[in-house]
Amino acid sequence: MNIQHHLSDDLLLDYAAGNLSEGWSLVVATHMALCPSCRKRLSAMEGAAGALLDKVEPVEMPADAWDRMKRRLEGIRIEEVKAPRPAAPAGSGMVFPEPLRSYVGADLANVKWQALGLGAYQVRIPTADPSTQVRLLRIPAGKPVPEHTHVGRELTLVLSGSFHDGDDLFGRGDIEEADDNLLHTPKALPGEDCICLAVTEAPLRFSSWIVRLIQPILKI
Amino acid sequence: MRGLLPHYFLFSLIQAGRLPVNIAMNLDIPLEAKPCHKAVRVPSRKHAPSARSVRITKSLLTQKTNQPPSHGEMARLLKSVASDRSVEAFEALFRFYAPRVRSFMAMKTGDRQVAEELMQETMVSVWNKAAQFDPERGNVSAWIFTIARNIRIDFYRRRRPAFDPHDPAFVGDDTPSAEMEFEQVQDAALLRQAMATLPPDQLDVLKRAFFDDVSHSTIATELGLPLGTVKSRIRLAFEKLRSALEGRR
Ligand SMILES: [Zn+2]
């Protein structure tokens, strides 16, 4: 696999620090399941956090802190703690890595698509995060991404097939980070449907119809 | 499990006041360790540890905890917690990390009681999960940070989906693991040095992100800066850290 489009530092930092909400975290973590290079960057960021933790001014601890900790340890039943398991062999033929597969509840072959019209399909992926909207998109080969209206940030991760946006080509594992400023017109490559995980800021109902209304005027 | 009973037994003796603490502190904890990392505190030349054992000494347990630990030493202590359930090794980790984790927790919660409880949860988790520490994926401080971070996330009832390295669809790294482990040990020291050279404005953004638990857009608002400025500080900071790590190769 040859991933060309990676996570930005600011997105990765929010994830490393635990400041990224569930919807965005899902696409970030799914990209990293496919991308050793971003996992290395994540480790480096966690390493930076560890170095900062070493240098934190330690607080004065209550005199009995260790004694209390020790009493607590004595109450813990000694369990056989599992050492890290060896990684599973690759080549499972699965398309959705974790954590995505659990969220969808199935791999690609068993997805229950809803038609969007013009040959495109989607599945909404439920999360507990009201600030984002997460869905799988299936874009018919050679066709543009449908219903492409969004406000704010949008992350699109290719899981199968590929699309191009201007001169940029996005294949499996590639992630496109877009915001309001970027006029983009992603289009699936001919030959194969493109399956993407797309996360957008949850549309406010109010701005949503305004966007729809002015969209033809702005030619977005 | 090996070695658990004797240590536990000695600890009961200490608790019962029947054994002077300094004797227990000089127990030899058998470890598969590289010989004599430079920051291992050896109390006396006469009793220098053999290549296959590390002394958990009184000086390590009671030393001024402001001294950054050697990462090799911390990894050995954690390994001893994992394989021998060594309370002495855990105490050394606790004395260094607990006050820092408590500071970390207090930065977000602002509540001493809550910070104390979350610190205890974190350290219990370190005790329970010691065997899951994987030196290929980072050093002990980074690992403890991730545990503290996850406990803070749970406390605020948020969710943070994560990848699973054991998932059959997971794409692994080609780097041989022995090489990765070696890199990680070096990385820890290099990162620490590189962090010390970051300009204050970049360091400030990283501290806010990791400790105050706010997103980079919130940091921009707090500092009254355009989002692009904060993004570029983040980018510059990590470029610097990355080039420090690449300089190693
Ligand atoms: Zn990547």
CSV table of C-alpha atoms and ligand atoms in Angstrom, one decimal:
chain,number,residue,atom,x,y,z
A,1,MET,CA,0.0,0.0,0.0
A,2,ASN,CA,1.3,3.4,-0.8
A,3,ILE,CA,-0.5,6.1,1.1
A,4,GLN,CA,0.1,9.6,-0.2
A,5,HIS,CA,-2.3,11.7,1.8
A,6,HIS,CA,-1.9,11.7,5.6
A,7,LEU,CA,-3.3,13.3,8.7
A,8,SER,CA,-2.3,16.8,9.4
A,9,ASP,CA,-0.2,17.6,12.5
A,10,ASP,CA,-3.0,19.6,14.2
A,11,LEU,CA,-5.5,16.8,13.7
A,12,LEU,CA,-3.1,14.2,15.0
A,13,LEU,CA,-2.2,16.3,17.9
A,14,ASP,CA,-5.8,16.7,19.0
A,15,TYR,CA,-6.1,12.9,18.7
A,16,ALA,CA,-2.9,12.3,20.6
A,17,ALA,CA,-3.9,14.6,23.4
A,18,GLY,CA,-7.4,13.1,23.6
A,19,ASN,CA,-9.1,16.3,22.5
A,20,LEU,CA,-10.8,15.1,19.3
A,21,SER,CA,-14.4,14.1,19.5
A,22,GLU,CA,-15.7,10.6,18.7
A,23,GLY,CA,-16.7,11.2,15.0
A,24,TRP,CA,-13.3,12.7,14.0
A,25,SER,CA,-11.4,10.2,16.1
A,26,LEU,CA,-13.1,7.3,14.3
A,27,VAL,CA,-11.8,8.4,10.9
A,28,VAL,CA,-8.3,9.3,12.3
A,29,ALA,CA,-8.0,5.9,14.0
A,30,THR,CA,-9.2,4.1,10.9
A,31,HIS,CA,-6.6,5.8,8.8
A,32,MET,CA,-3.9,4.9,11.3
A,33,ALA,CA,-5.0,1.2,11.2
A,34,LEU,CA,-3.9,1.4,7.5
A,35,CYS,CA,-0.9,3.7,7.9
A,36,PRO,CA,2.3,2.8,9.8
A,37,SER,CA,3.7,6.2,9.0
A,38,CYS,CA,1.0,8.1,10.9
A,39,ARG,CA,1.2,5.6,13.8
A,40,LYS,CA,4.9,6.5,14.1
A,41,ARG,CA,4.0,10.2,14.1
A,42,LEU,CA,1.4,9.5,16.8
A,43,SER,CA,4.1,7.6,18.9
A,44,ALA,CA,6.4,10.6,18.5
A,45,MET,CA,3.6,12.9,19.8
A,46,GLU,CA,2.9,10.7,22.7
A,47,GLY,CA,6.6,10.7,23.3
A,48,ALA,CA,6.5,14.4,23.4
A,49,ALA,CA,3.7,14.3,25.9
A,50,GLY,CA,5.7,11.8,28.0
A,51,ALA,CA,8.7,14.2,28.0
A,52,LEU,CA,6.4,17.0,29.1
A,53,LEU,CA,5.0,14.8,31.8
A,54,ASP,CA,8.5,14.1,33.1
A,55,LYS,CA,9.0,17.9,33.4
A,56,VAL,CA,5.7,18.8,35.1
A,57,GLU,CA,6.2,20.4,38.4
A,58,PRO,CA,5.3,17.6,40.8
A,59,VAL,CA,2.7,18.4,43.4
A,60,GLU,CA,3.3,17.9,47.1
A,61,MET,CA,1.7,14.5,47.7
A,62,PRO,CA,-0.2,13.6,50.8
A,63,ALA,CA,2.2,11.8,53.2
A,64,ASP,CA,0.1,8.7,53.1
A,65,ALA,CA,-0.3,8.5,49.3
A,66,TRP,CA,2.0,5.6,48.8
A,67,ASP,CA,0.6,3.7,51.8
A,68,ARG,CA,-2.9,4.1,50.4
A,69,MET,CA,-1.7,3.0,47.0
A,70,LYS,CA,-0.1,-0.1,48.5
A,71,ARG,CA,-3.2,-1.0,50.4
A,72,ARG,CA,-5.1,-0.7,47.2
A,73,LEU,CA,-2.7,-3.0,45.4
A,74,GLU,CA,-3.1,-5.6,48.1
A,75,GLY,CA,-6.8,-5.7,47.4
A,76,ILE,CA,-6.2,-6.4,43.7
A,77,ARG,CA,-6.5,-10.0,42.8
A,78,ILE,CA,-3.4,-11.1,41.0
A,79,GLU,CA,-4.5,-11.9,37.5
A,80,GLU,CA,-2.5,-13.4,34.7
A,81,VAL,CA,-2.1,-10.3,32.6
A,82,LYS,CA,-2.0,-11.0,29.0
A,83,ALA,CA,1.3,-10.0,27.3
A,84,PRO,CA,0.9,-8.3,23.9
A,85,ARG,CA,-0.4,-10.8,21.4
A,86,PRO,CA,1.4,-11.2,18.1
A,87,ALA,CA,-0.1,-9.3,15.3
A,88,ALA,CA,-2.5,-11.2,13.2
A,89,PRO,CA,-1.3,-12.3,9.7
A,90,ALA,CA,-2.2,-9.8,7.0
A,91,GLY,CA,-4.3,-10.7,4.0
A,92,SER,CA,-7.6,-11.3,5.7
A,93,GLY,CA,-9.4,-9.9,2.8
A,94,MET,CA,-11.3,-7.6,5.0
A,95,VAL,CA,-11.9,-4.1,3.8
A,96,PHE,CA,-12.9,-2.2,7.0
A,97,PRO,CA,-10.2,-2.2,9.7
A,98,GLU,CA,-11.0,-1.6,13.4
A,99,PRO,CA,-12.4,0.6,14.9
A,100,LEU,CA,-14.5,1.1,11.8
A,101,ARG,CA,-15.8,-2.5,11.4
A,102,SER,CA,-17.3,-2.5,14.8
A,103,TYR,CA,-19.0,0.8,14.3
A,104,VAL,CA,-20.5,-0.4,11.0
A,105,GLY,CA,-21.3,-3.8,12.5
A,106,ALA,CA,-20.1,-5.6,9.3
A,107,ASP,CA,-17.4,-5.6,6.7
A,108,LEU,CA,-18.0,-4.1,3.2
A,109,ALA,CA,-19.6,-7.3,1.8
A,110,ASN,CA,-22.5,-7.1,4.3
A,111,VAL,CA,-23.2,-3.3,4.4
A,112,LYS,CA,-26.8,-2.4,4.0
A,113,TRP,CA,-26.6,0.5,1.6
A,114,GLN,CA,-29.3,3.2,1.2
A,115,ALA,CA,-29.7,4.7,-2.3
A,116,LEU,CA,-28.9,8.4,-2.6
A,117,GLY,CA,-29.9,8.5,-6.3
A,118,LEU,CA,-27.7,8.6,-9.4
A,119,GLY,CA,-26.1,5.3,-8.5
A,120,ALA,CA,-24.6,6.6,-5.2
A,121,TYR,CA,-25.3,5.0,-1.8
A,122,GLN,CA,-24.6,5.8,1.8
A,123,VAL,CA,-24.8,4.3,5.3
A,124,ARG,CA,-25.0,6.5,8.4
A,125,ILE,CA,-22.8,5.4,11.2
A,126,PRO,CA,-24.2,6.1,14.6
A,127,THR,CA,-21.9,7.6,17.2
A,128,ALA,CA,-22.5,9.3,20.6
A,129,ASP,CA,-21.0,12.5,19.2
A,130,PRO,CA,-23.6,15.1,18.3
A,131,SER,CA,-21.0,17.4,16.8
A,132,THR,CA,-20.2,15.3,13.7
A,133,GLN,CA,-22.0,13.3,11.1
A,134,VAL,CA,-20.3,10.0,10.0
A,135,ARG,CA,-21.2,8.0,7.0
A,136,LEU,CA,-19.9,5.5,4.5
A,137,LEU,CA,-20.3,6.6,0.9
A,138,ARG,CA,-20.3,4.5,-2.2
A,139,ILE,CA,-19.6,6.6,-5.3
A,140,PRO,CA,-20.3,4.9,-8.6
A,141,ALA,CA,-17.2,4.5,-10.8
A,142,GLY,CA,-16.5,7.6,-12.9
A,143,LYS,CA,-19.1,9.8,-11.1
A,144,PRO,CA,-18.7,12.8,-8.8
A,145,VAL,CA,-19.3,12.6,-5.0
A,146,PRO,CA,-23.1,13.3,-4.6
A,147,GLU,CA,-24.8,15.8,-2.4
A,148,HIS,CA,-21.6,17.5,-1.6
A,149,THR,CA,-22.6,20.3,0.7
A,150,HIS,CA,-20.8,20.8,3.9
A,151,VAL,CA,-19.9,23.5,6.3
A,152,GLY,CA,-16.6,23.5,8.2
A,153,ARG,CA,-14.2,20.6,8.2
A,154,GLU,CA,-14.7,17.4,6.3
A,155,LEU,CA,-12.5,14.3,6.4
A,156,THR,CA,-12.8,11.7,3.7
A,157,LEU,CA,-10.9,8.4,4.0
A,158,VAL,CA,-10.8,6.0,1.0
A,159,LEU,CA,-11.4,2.4,1.9
A,160,SER,CA,-11.8,0.9,-1.6
A,161,GLY,CA,-11.4,2.1,-5.2
A,162,SER,CA,-10.2,5.7,-5.7
A,163,PHE,CA,-11.2,9.2,-6.5
A,164,HIS,CA,-9.4,12.2,-7.8
A,165,ASP,CA,-9.9,15.8,-6.8
A,166,GLY,CA,-8.2,18.1,-9.3
A,167,ASP,CA,-4.7,16.8,-9.7
A,168,ASP,CA,-4.7,14.8,-6.5
A,169,LEU,CA,-5.4,11.1,-6.6
A,170,PHE,CA,-6.8,9.3,-3.4
A,171,GLY,CA,-6.6,5.5,-3.1
A,172,ARG,CA,-7.1,3.1,-0.2
A,173,GLY,CA,-5.9,4.6,3.0
A,174,ASP,CA,-5.6,8.1,1.7
A,175,ILE,CA,-7.3,10.8,3.6
A,176,GLU,CA,-8.5,14.2,2.3
A,177,GLU,CA,-8.9,17.0,4.8
A,178,ALA,CA,-11.1,19.8,3.5
A,179,ASP,CA,-12.6,22.9,5.0
A,180,ASP,CA,-15.0,25.6,3.8
A,181,ASN,CA,-12.2,27.4,1.9
A,182,LEU,CA,-11.4,24.5,-0.3
A,183,LEU,CA,-13.6,24.2,-3.4
A,184,HIS,CA,-13.3,20.6,-4.2
A,185,THR,CA,-15.0,18.3,-6.7
A,186,PRO,CA,-14.0,14.7,-5.9
A,187,LYS,CA,-14.8,12.2,-8.6
A,188,ALA,CA,-14.5,8.4,-8.5
A,189,LEU,CA,-12.1,6.9,-11.0
A,190,PRO,CA,-13.7,4.8,-13.7
A,191,GLY,CA,-13.6,1.0,-13.4
A,192,GLU,CA,-14.5,0.6,-9.7
A,193,ASP,CA,-16.9,2.1,-7.2
A,194,CYS,CA,-15.2,4.2,-4.6
A,195,ILE,CA,-16.0,3.4,-0.9
A,196,CYS,CA,-15.2,6.2,1.5
A,197,LEU,CA,-15.7,7.0,5.2
A,198,ALA,CA,-16.8,10.7,5.4
A,199,VAL,CA,-17.0,12.8,8.5
A,200,THR,CA,-18.4,16.3,8.5
A,201,GLU,CA,-19.5,18.7,11.1
A,202,ALA,CA,-23.1,18.0,12.0
A,203,PRO,CA,-25.2,20.4,9.9
A,204,LEU,CA,-27.1,22.8,11.9
A,205,ARG,CA,-30.6,22.7,10.4
A,206,PHE,CA,-30.7,26.4,10.0
A,207,SER,CA,-27.5,26.8,8.1
A,208,SER,CA,-28.1,23.7,6.2
A,209,TRP,CA,-31.1,25.1,4.2
A,210,ILE,CA,-29.4,28.4,3.8
A,211,VAL,CA,-26.4,26.6,2.3
A,212,ARG,CA,-28.7,24.7,0.0
A,213,LEU,CA,-30.4,27.9,-1.0
A,214,ILE,CA,-27.3,29.9,-1.8
A,215,GLN,CA,-25.4,27.0,-3.1
A,216,PRO,CA,-26.5,27.3,-6.7
A,217,ILE,CA,-25.7,31.0,-6.6
A,218,LEU,CA,-22.2,30.4,-5.3
A,219,LYS,CA,-21.8,27.5,-7.7
A,220,ILE,CA,-20.2,25.4,-4.9
B,1,MET,CA,4.8,-14.6,39.5
B,2,ARG,CA,8.3,-15.8,40.4
B,3,GLY,CA,9.6,-13.7,43.3
B,4,LEU,CA,6.2,-12.5,44.3
B,5,LEU,CA,6.0,-14.3,47.6
B,6,PRO,CA,9.4,-13.3,49.0
B,7,HIS,CA,8.8,-9.7,48.2
B,8,TYR,CA,5.3,-9.7,49.6
B,9,PHE,CA,6.6,-11.5,52.6
B,10,LEU,CA,9.3,-8.9,53.2
B,11,PHE,CA,6.8,-6.1,52.7
B,12,SER,CA,4.6,-7.6,55.4
B,13,LEU,CA,7.6,-7.6,57.7
B,14,ILE,CA,8.3,-4.0,56.9
B,15,GLN,CA,4.7,-3.1,57.6
B,16,ALA,CA,4.8,-5.0,60.8
B,17,GLY,CA,7.9,-3.0,61.7
B,18,ARG,CA,10.1,-6.1,61.9
B,19,LEU,CA,12.5,-5.3,59.1
B,20,PRO,CA,14.3,-2.1,58.6
B,21,VAL,CA,13.2,-0.4,55.4
B,22,ASN,CA,16.7,0.0,54.1
B,23,ILE,CA,17.3,-3.7,54.1
B,24,ALA,CA,14.2,-4.3,52.0
B,25,MET,CA,15.2,-1.5,49.7
B,26,ASN,CA,18.4,-3.2,48.8
B,27,LEU,CA,16.7,-6.3,47.5
B,28,ASP,CA,18.1,-7.6,44.3
B,29,ILE,CA,15.4,-7.7,41.8
B,30,PRO,CA,16.3,-10.1,39.0
B,31,LEU,CA,15.7,-8.5,35.6
B,32,GLU,CA,16.6,-9.2,32.1
B,33,ALA,CA,18.3,-5.9,31.7
B,34,LYS,CA,21.2,-4.4,29.9
B,35,PRO,CA,24.1,-3.8,32.2
B,36,CYS,CA,24.5,-0.7,34.2
B,37,HIS,CA,22.6,2.0,32.4
B,38,LYS,CA,24.2,5.2,33.3
B,39,ALA,CA,21.4,6.6,35.4
B,40,VAL,CA,20.9,3.4,37.5
B,41,ARG,CA,21.8,4.6,41.0
B,42,VAL,CA,24.4,2.2,42.4
B,43,PRO,CA,24.9,3.0,46.1
B,44,SER,CA,28.4,1.5,46.4
B,45,ARG,CA,31.0,0.4,44.0
B,46,LYS,CA,31.7,-2.7,46.1
B,47,HIS,CA,28.2,-3.9,45.4
B,48,ALA,CA,27.9,-3.1,41.8
B,49,PRO,CA,25.1,-5.1,40.2
B,50,SER,CA,25.9,-8.0,38.0
B,51,ALA,CA,25.0,-7.8,34.3
B,52,ARG,CA,21.7,-9.6,34.8
B,53,SER,CA,20.4,-7.8,37.9
B,54,VAL,CA,19.5,-4.3,38.8
B,55,ARG,CA,19.5,-3.1,42.4
B,56,ILE,CA,16.4,-1.2,43.3
B,57,THR,CA,18.2,0.9,45.8
B,58,LYS,CA,17.1,3.1,48.6
B,59,SER,CA,18.7,6.0,46.8
B,60,LEU,CA,16.4,5.4,43.8
B,61,LEU,CA,13.4,5.3,45.9
B,62,THR,CA,14.1,8.3,48.0
B,63,GLN,CA,16.1,10.4,45.6
B,64,LYS,CA,14.9,13.9,44.7
B,65,THR,CA,12.2,13.0,42.2
B,66,ASN,CA,12.9,16.0,40.1
B,67,GLN,CA,15.7,14.2,38.4
B,68,PRO,CA,14.4,12.8,35.1
B,69,PRO,CA,14.7,9.1,35.2
B,70,SER,CA,16.6,7.1,32.6
B,71,HIS,CA,14.1,5.5,30.3
B,72,GLY,CA,16.0,2.3,30.3
B,73,GLU,CA,15.7,2.2,34.1
B,74,MET,CA,12.0,3.0,34.0
B,75,ALA,CA,11.4,0.2,31.5
B,76,ARG,CA,13.3,-2.3,33.6
B,77,LEU,CA,11.2,-1.3,36.7
B,78,LEU,CA,8.0,-1.7,34.7
B,79,LYS,CA,9.1,-5.1,33.4
B,80,SER,CA,9.8,-6.2,37.0
B,81,VAL,CA,6.3,-5.1,38.0
B,82,ALA,CA,4.9,-7.1,35.0
B,83,SER,CA,6.9,-10.3,35.5
B,84,ASP,CA,7.5,-10.4,39.3
B,85,ARG,CA,4.6,-8.2,40.5
B,86,SER,CA,7.4,-6.3,42.3
B,87,VAL,CA,6.0,-3.8,44.8
B,88,GLU,CA,9.5,-2.3,45.3
B,89,ALA,CA,9.8,-1.6,41.6
B,90,PHE,CA,6.3,-0.2,41.5
B,91,GLU,CA,7.1,2.1,44.4
B,92,ALA,CA,9.9,3.6,42.5
B,93,LEU,CA,7.6,4.2,39.6
B,94,PHE,CA,5.0,5.6,41.9
B,95,ARG,CA,7.3,8.0,43.6
B,96,PHE,CA,8.3,9.5,40.3
B,97,TYR,CA,5.1,9.4,38.3
B,98,ALA,CA,2.3,9.8,40.8
B,99,PRO,CA,3.0,13.5,41.7
B,100,ARG,CA,3.3,14.3,38.0
B,101,VAL,CA,0.1,12.4,37.0
B,102,ARG,CA,-1.7,14.2,39.9
B,103,SER,CA,-0.5,17.6,38.5
B,104,PHE,CA,-1.6,16.5,35.1
B,105,MET,CA,-5.1,15.6,36.4
B,106,ALA,CA,-5.4,18.8,38.4
B,107,MET,CA,-4.7,21.0,35.4
B,108,LYS,CA,-8.0,19.9,33.8
B,109,THR,CA,-10.2,19.2,36.8
B,110,GLY,CA,-9.0,21.9,39.2
B,111,ASP,CA,-10.3,19.7,42.0
B,112,ARG,CA,-7.7,18.2,44.4
B,113,GLN,CA,-10.0,15.3,45.4
B,114,VAL,CA,-10.8,14.4,41.8
B,115,ALA,CA,-7.1,14.8,40.7
B,116,GLU,CA,-6.1,12.5,43.6
B,117,GLU,CA,-8.7,9.8,42.6
B,118,LEU,CA,-7.8,10.0,38.9
B,119,MET,CA,-4.1,9.7,39.8
B,120,GLN,CA,-4.8,6.6,41.9
B,121,GLU,CA,-6.8,5.1,39.0
B,122,THR,CA,-4.0,5.8,36.7
B,123,MET,CA,-1.4,4.1,38.9
B,124,VAL,CA,-3.6,1.1,39.6
B,125,SER,CA,-3.9,0.8,35.9
B,126,VAL,CA,-0.1,0.9,35.5
B,127,TRP,CA,0.1,-1.9,38.0
B,128,ASN,CA,-2.5,-4.0,36.3
B,129,LYS,CA,-1.5,-3.4,32.7
B,130,ALA,CA,2.3,-3.5,33.2
B,131,ALA,CA,2.6,-6.6,31.0
B,132,GLN,CA,0.9,-4.8,28.2
B,133,PHE,CA,3.6,-2.2,28.0
B,134,ASP,CA,5.3,-2.6,24.6
B,135,PRO,CA,8.7,-0.9,24.3
B,136,GLU,CA,8.3,-1.0,20.6
B,137,ARG,CA,5.5,1.6,20.8
B,138,GLY,CA,7.1,4.1,23.1
B,139,ASN,CA,8.8,4.7,26.4
B,140,VAL,CA,7.4,4.4,29.9
B,141,SER,CA,6.6,8.1,30.3
B,142,ALA,CA,4.7,8.1,27.0
B,143,TRP,CA,2.8,5.0,28.0
B,144,ILE,CA,1.8,6.4,31.4
B,145,PHE,CA,0.7,9.6,29.7
B,146,THR,CA,-1.6,7.5,27.4
B,147,ILE,CA,-3.1,5.7,30.4
B,148,ALA,CA,-3.6,9.0,32.3
B,149,ARG,CA,-5.1,10.5,29.1
B,150,ASN,CA,-7.5,7.6,28.7
B,151,ILE,CA,-8.6,7.7,32.3
B,152,ARG,CA,-9.3,11.4,31.9
B,153,ILE,CA,-11.3,10.8,28.8
B,154,ASP,CA,-13.4,8.1,30.6
B,155,PHE,CA,-13.9,10.5,33.5
B,156,TYR,CA,-15.5,13.0,31.2
B,157,ARG,CA,-17.5,10.2,29.5
B,158,ARG,CA,-16.1,10.8,26.1
B,159,ARG,CA,-15.2,8.2,23.5
B,160,ARG,CA,-12.0,7.9,21.7
B,161,PRO,CA,-12.0,5.1,19.1
B,162,ALA,CA,-8.6,3.5,18.6
B,163,PHE,CA,-7.0,1.1,16.1
B,164,ASP,CA,-6.4,-2.5,17.1
B,165,PRO,CA,-3.0,-3.9,16.2
B,166,HIS,CA,-4.4,-7.4,16.5
B,167,ASP,CA,-7.2,-6.9,14.0
B,168,PRO,CA,-6.6,-9.0,10.8
B,169,ALA,CA,-7.3,-5.9,8.6
B,170,PHE,CA,-4.6,-3.9,10.5
B,171,VAL,CA,-1.6,-2.9,8.2
B,172,GLY,CA,1.5,-3.7,10.2
B,173,ASP,CA,4.9,-2.0,9.9
B,174,ASP,CA,7.8,-3.7,8.1
B,175,THR,CA,10.4,-2.5,10.5
B,176,PRO,CA,11.9,-5.4,12.4
B,177,SER,CA,10.8,-5.2,16.0
B,178,ALA,CA,14.3,-5.3,17.5
B,179,GLU,CA,15.2,-2.3,15.5
B,180,MET,CA,12.0,-0.5,16.6
B,181,GLU,CA,12.7,-1.2,20.2
B,182,PHE,CA,16.2,0.2,19.9
B,183,GLU,CA,14.9,3.3,18.1
B,184,GLN,CA,12.3,3.9,20.8
B,185,VAL,CA,15.0,3.9,23.6
B,186,GLN,CA,17.0,6.4,21.6
B,187,ASP,CA,13.9,8.4,20.6
B,188,ALA,CA,13.0,9.0,24.3
B,189,ALA,CA,16.3,10.8,24.9
B,190,LEU,CA,16.4,12.6,21.6
B,191,LEU,CA,12.8,13.8,22.1
B,192,ARG,CA,13.6,15.1,25.5
B,193,GLN,CA,16.6,17.1,24.2
B,194,ALA,CA,14.6,18.4,21.2
B,195,MET,CA,11.7,19.5,23.4
B,196,ALA,CA,14.2,21.6,25.4
B,197,THR,CA,15.1,23.5,22.2
B,198,LEU,CA,11.5,24.4,21.1
B,199,PRO,CA,10.7,28.1,21.1
B,200,PRO,CA,8.4,29.0,24.0
B,201,ASP,CA,5.4,29.8,21.8
B,202,GLN,CA,5.5,26.3,20.2
B,203,LEU,CA,6.1,24.6,23.6
B,204,ASP,CA,3.1,26.5,25.0
B,205,VAL,CA,0.8,25.2,22.3
B,206,LEU,CA,1.9,21.6,23.0
B,207,LYS,CA,1.5,22.0,26.7
B,208,ARG,CA,-2.0,23.4,26.3
B,209,ALA,CA,-3.0,20.6,24.0
B,210,PHE,CA,-1.7,17.8,26.2
B,211,PHE,CA,-2.4,19.2,29.6
B,212,ASP,CA,-5.3,21.6,29.4
B,213,ASP,CA,-7.3,19.1,27.3
B,214,VAL,CA,-8.4,21.6,24.7
B,215,SER,CA,-8.4,21.3,20.9
B,216,HIS,CA,-6.1,23.4,18.7
B,217,SER,CA,-9.1,25.6,17.7
B,218,THR,CA,-9.8,26.3,21.4
B,219,ILE,CA,-6.2,27.2,21.9
B,220,ALA,CA,-6.4,29.7,19.1
B,221,THR,CA,-9.4,31.3,20.8
B,222,GLU,CA,-7.7,31.3,24.2
B,223,LEU,CA,-4.6,33.0,22.8
B,224,GLY,CA,-6.5,35.3,20.6
B,225,LEU,CA,-4.6,34.0,17.5
B,226,PRO,CA,-5.8,33.1,14.1
B,227,LEU,CA,-6.3,29.3,13.7
B,228,GLY,CA,-3.6,29.2,11.0
B,229,THR,CA,-1.0,30.6,13.4
B,230,VAL,CA,-1.7,27.9,15.9
B,231,LYS,CA,-1.6,25.2,13.2
B,232,SER,CA,1.7,26.5,11.9
B,233,ARG,CA,3.2,26.5,15.5
B,234,ILE,CA,2.1,22.8,15.8
B,235,ARG,CA,3.5,22.0,12.4
B,236,LEU,CA,6.8,23.7,13.2
B,237,ALA,CA,7.1,22.1,16.6
B,238,PHE,CA,6.7,18.6,15.2
B,239,GLU,CA,8.9,19.2,12.2
B,240,LYS,CA,11.6,20.1,14.7
B,241,LEU,CA,11.0,17.0,16.8
B,242,ARG,CA,10.9,14.8,13.7
B,243,SER,CA,14.1,16.2,12.3
B,244,ALA,CA,15.7,15.6,15.7
B,245,LEU,CA,14.6,11.9,15.5
B,246,GLU,CA,15.7,11.6,11.9
B,247,GLY,CA,19.2,13.0,12.7
B,248,ARG,CA,19.7,9.8,14.6
B,249,ARG,CA,19.6,7.6,11.5
C,1,ZN,ZN,-1.0,8.4,7.3
